[in-house]
PDB file of C-alpha atoms in Angstrom:
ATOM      1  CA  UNK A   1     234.336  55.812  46.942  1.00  0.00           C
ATOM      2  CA  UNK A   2     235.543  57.612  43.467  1.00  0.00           C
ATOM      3  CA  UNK A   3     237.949  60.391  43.248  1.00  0.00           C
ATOM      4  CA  UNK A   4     235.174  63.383  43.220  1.00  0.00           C
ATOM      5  CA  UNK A   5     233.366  61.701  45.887  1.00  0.00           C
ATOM      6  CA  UNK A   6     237.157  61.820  48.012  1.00  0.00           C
ATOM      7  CA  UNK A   7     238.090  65.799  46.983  1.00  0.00           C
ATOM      8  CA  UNK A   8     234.054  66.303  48.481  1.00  0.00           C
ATOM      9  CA  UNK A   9     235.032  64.915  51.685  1.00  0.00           C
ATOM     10  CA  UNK A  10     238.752  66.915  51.769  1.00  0.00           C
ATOM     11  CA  UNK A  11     236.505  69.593  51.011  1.00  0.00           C
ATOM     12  CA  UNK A  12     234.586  68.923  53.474  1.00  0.00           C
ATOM     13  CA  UNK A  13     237.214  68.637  56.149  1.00  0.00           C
ATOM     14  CA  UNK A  14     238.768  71.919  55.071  1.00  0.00           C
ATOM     15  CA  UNK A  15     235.249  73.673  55.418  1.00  0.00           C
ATOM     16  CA  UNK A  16     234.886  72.376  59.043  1.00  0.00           C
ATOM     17  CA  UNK A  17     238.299  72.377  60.361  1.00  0.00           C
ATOM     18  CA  UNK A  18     240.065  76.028  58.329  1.00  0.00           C
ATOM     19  CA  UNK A  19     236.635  77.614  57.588  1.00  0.00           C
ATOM     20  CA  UNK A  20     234.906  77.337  60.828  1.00  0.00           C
ATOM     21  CA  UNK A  21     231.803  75.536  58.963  1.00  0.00           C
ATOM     22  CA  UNK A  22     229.321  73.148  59.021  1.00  0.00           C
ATOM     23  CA  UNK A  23     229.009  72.118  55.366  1.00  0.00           C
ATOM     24  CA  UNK A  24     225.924  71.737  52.962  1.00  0.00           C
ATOM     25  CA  UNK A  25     226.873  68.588  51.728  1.00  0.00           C
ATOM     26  CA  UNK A  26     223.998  69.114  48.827  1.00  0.00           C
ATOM     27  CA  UNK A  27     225.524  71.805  48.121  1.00  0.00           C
ATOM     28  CA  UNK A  28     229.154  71.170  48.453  1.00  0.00           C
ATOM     29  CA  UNK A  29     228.666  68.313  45.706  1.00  0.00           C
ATOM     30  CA  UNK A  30     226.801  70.430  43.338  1.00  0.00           C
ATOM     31  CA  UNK A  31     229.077  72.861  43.599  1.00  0.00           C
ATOM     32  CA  UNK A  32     232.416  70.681  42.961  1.00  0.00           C
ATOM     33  CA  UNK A  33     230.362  68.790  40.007  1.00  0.00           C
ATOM     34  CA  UNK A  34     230.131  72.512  38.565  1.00  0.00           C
ATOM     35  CA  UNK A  35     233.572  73.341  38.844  1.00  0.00           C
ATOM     36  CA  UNK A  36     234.561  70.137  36.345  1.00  0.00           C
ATOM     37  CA  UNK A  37     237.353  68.293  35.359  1.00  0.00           C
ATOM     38  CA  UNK A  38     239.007  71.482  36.932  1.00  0.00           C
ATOM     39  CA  UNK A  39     239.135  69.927  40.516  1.00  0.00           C
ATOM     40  CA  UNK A  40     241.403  67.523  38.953  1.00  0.00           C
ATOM     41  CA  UNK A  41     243.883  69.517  38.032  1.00  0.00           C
ATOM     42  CA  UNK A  42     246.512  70.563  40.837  1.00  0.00           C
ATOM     43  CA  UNK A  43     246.724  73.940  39.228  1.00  0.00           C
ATOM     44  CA  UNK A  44     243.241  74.600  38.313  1.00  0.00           C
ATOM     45  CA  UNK A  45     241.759  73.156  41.802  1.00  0.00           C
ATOM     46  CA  UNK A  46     243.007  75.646  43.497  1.00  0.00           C
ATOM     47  CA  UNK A  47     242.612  79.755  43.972  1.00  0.00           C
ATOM     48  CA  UNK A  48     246.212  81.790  44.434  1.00  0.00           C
ATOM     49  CA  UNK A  49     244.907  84.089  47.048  1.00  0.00           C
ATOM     50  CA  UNK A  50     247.310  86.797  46.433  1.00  0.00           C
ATOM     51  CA  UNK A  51     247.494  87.185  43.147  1.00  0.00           C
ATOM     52  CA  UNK A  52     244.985  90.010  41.603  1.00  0.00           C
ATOM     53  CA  UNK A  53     244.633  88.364  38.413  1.00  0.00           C
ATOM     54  CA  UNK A  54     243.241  84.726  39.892  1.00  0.00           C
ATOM     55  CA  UNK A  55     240.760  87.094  41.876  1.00  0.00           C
ATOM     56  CA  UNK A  56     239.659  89.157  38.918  1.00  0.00           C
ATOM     57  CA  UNK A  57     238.930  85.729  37.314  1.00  0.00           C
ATOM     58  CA  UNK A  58     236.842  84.527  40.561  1.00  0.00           C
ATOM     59  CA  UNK A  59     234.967  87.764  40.387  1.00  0.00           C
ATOM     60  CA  UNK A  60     234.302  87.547  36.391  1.00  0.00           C
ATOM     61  CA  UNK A  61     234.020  83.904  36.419  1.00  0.00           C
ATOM     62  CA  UNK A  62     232.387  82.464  39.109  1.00  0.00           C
ATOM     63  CA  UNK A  63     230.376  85.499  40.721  1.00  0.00           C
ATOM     64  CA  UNK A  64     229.489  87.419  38.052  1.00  0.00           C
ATOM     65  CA  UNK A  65     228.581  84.649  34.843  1.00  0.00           C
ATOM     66  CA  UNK A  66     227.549  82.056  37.393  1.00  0.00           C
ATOM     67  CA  UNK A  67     226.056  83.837  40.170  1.00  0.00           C
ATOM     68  CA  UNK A  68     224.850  86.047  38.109  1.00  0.00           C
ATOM     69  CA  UNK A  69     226.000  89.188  40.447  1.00  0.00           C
ATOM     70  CA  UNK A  70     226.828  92.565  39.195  1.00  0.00           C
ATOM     71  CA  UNK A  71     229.922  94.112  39.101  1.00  0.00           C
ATOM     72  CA  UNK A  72     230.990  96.092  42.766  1.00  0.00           C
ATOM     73  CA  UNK A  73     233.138  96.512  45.420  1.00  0.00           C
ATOM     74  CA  UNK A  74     231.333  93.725  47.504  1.00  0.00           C
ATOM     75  CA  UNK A  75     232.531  91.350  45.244  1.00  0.00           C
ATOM     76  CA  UNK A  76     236.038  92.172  45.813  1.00  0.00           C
ATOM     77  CA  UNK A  77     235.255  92.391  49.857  1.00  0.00           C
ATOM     78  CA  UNK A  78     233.088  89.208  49.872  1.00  0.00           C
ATOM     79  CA  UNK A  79     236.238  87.455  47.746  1.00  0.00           C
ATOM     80  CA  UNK A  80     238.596  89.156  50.359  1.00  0.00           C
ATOM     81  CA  UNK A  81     236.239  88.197  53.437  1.00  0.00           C
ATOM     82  CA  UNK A  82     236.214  84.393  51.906  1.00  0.00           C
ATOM     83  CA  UNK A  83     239.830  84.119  51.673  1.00  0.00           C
ATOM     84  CA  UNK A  84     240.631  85.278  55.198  1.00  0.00           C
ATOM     85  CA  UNK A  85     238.147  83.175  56.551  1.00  0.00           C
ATOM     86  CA  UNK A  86     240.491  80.503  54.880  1.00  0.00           C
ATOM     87  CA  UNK A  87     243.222  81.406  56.079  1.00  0.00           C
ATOM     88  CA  UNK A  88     245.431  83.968  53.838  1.00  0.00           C
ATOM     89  CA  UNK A  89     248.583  81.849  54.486  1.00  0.00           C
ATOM     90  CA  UNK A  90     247.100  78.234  53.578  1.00  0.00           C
ATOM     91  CA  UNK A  91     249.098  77.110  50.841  1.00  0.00           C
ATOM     92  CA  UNK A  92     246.170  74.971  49.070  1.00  0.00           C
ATOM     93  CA  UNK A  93     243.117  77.293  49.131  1.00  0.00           C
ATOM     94  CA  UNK A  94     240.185  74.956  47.171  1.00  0.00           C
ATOM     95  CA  UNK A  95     238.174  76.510  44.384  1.00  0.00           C
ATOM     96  CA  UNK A  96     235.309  74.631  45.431  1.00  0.00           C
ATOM     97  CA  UNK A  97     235.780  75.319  49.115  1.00  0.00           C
ATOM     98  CA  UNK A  98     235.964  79.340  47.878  1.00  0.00           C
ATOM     99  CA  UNK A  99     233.382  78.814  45.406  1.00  0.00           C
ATOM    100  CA  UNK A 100     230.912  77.304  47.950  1.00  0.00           C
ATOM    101  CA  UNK A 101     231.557  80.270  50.898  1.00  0.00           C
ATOM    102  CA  UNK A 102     230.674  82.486  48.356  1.00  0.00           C
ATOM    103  CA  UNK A 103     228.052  81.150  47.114  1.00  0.00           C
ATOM    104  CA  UNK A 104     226.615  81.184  50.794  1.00  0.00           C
ATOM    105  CA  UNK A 105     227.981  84.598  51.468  1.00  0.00           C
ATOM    106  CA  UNK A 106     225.507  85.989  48.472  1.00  0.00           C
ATOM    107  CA  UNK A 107     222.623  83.264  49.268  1.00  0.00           C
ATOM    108  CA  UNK A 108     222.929  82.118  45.903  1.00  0.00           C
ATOM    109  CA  UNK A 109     222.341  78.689  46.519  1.00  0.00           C
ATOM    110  CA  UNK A 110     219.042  78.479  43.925  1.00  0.00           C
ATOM    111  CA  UNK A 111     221.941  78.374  41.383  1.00  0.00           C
ATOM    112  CA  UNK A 112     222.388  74.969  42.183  1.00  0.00           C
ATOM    113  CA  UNK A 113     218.917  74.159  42.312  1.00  0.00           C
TER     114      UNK A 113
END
């Protein structure tokens, strides 16, 4: 099993055990692939929940260029809604975890075709 295909599975775990969910494994992959060499980086990997700037960049990033969403205040409460459903206080919140519940939040998965 390679590296990605181990962070899919953590992913995975952290989906059904702090989430609550039963993952899309499809999905979960295509979504990790799209997040690049970024889920290798211990930094980059993951989202600081309480810090408005990493959230701004979320929004702008990820919901808006990607998703292809327009700018509004249920993008802030859907980012909000996402990280409580994490768990505000876990330390290691996943960008590809986060990316993926919102992703499903919006029904964008036709994204990732």
């Amino acid at each position: 099993m390679g590296r990605r295909d181990e962070l899919i599975e953590k992913y995975a775990d952290d989906l059904r055990t702090k989430c609550g969910m039963d993952p899309d494994m499809d999905l979960l992959r295509k979504v990790t692939i799209a997040c690049g060499p970024a889920i290798y980086n211990a930094d980059a990997s993951t989202v600081a929940g309480s810090q408005p700037d990493e959230l701004e960049t979320v929004k702008k990033n990820f919901l808006m260029k990607k998703l292809g969403l327009p700018d509004g205040a249920e993008l802030d409460d859907a980012i909000k809604s996402v990280i409580e459903t994490y768990g505000q206080s876990e330390r290691n919140k996943y960008r590809a975890v986060i990316y993926y519940m919102l992703t499903k939040h919006f029904r964008k998965e036709s994204v990732y075709g």
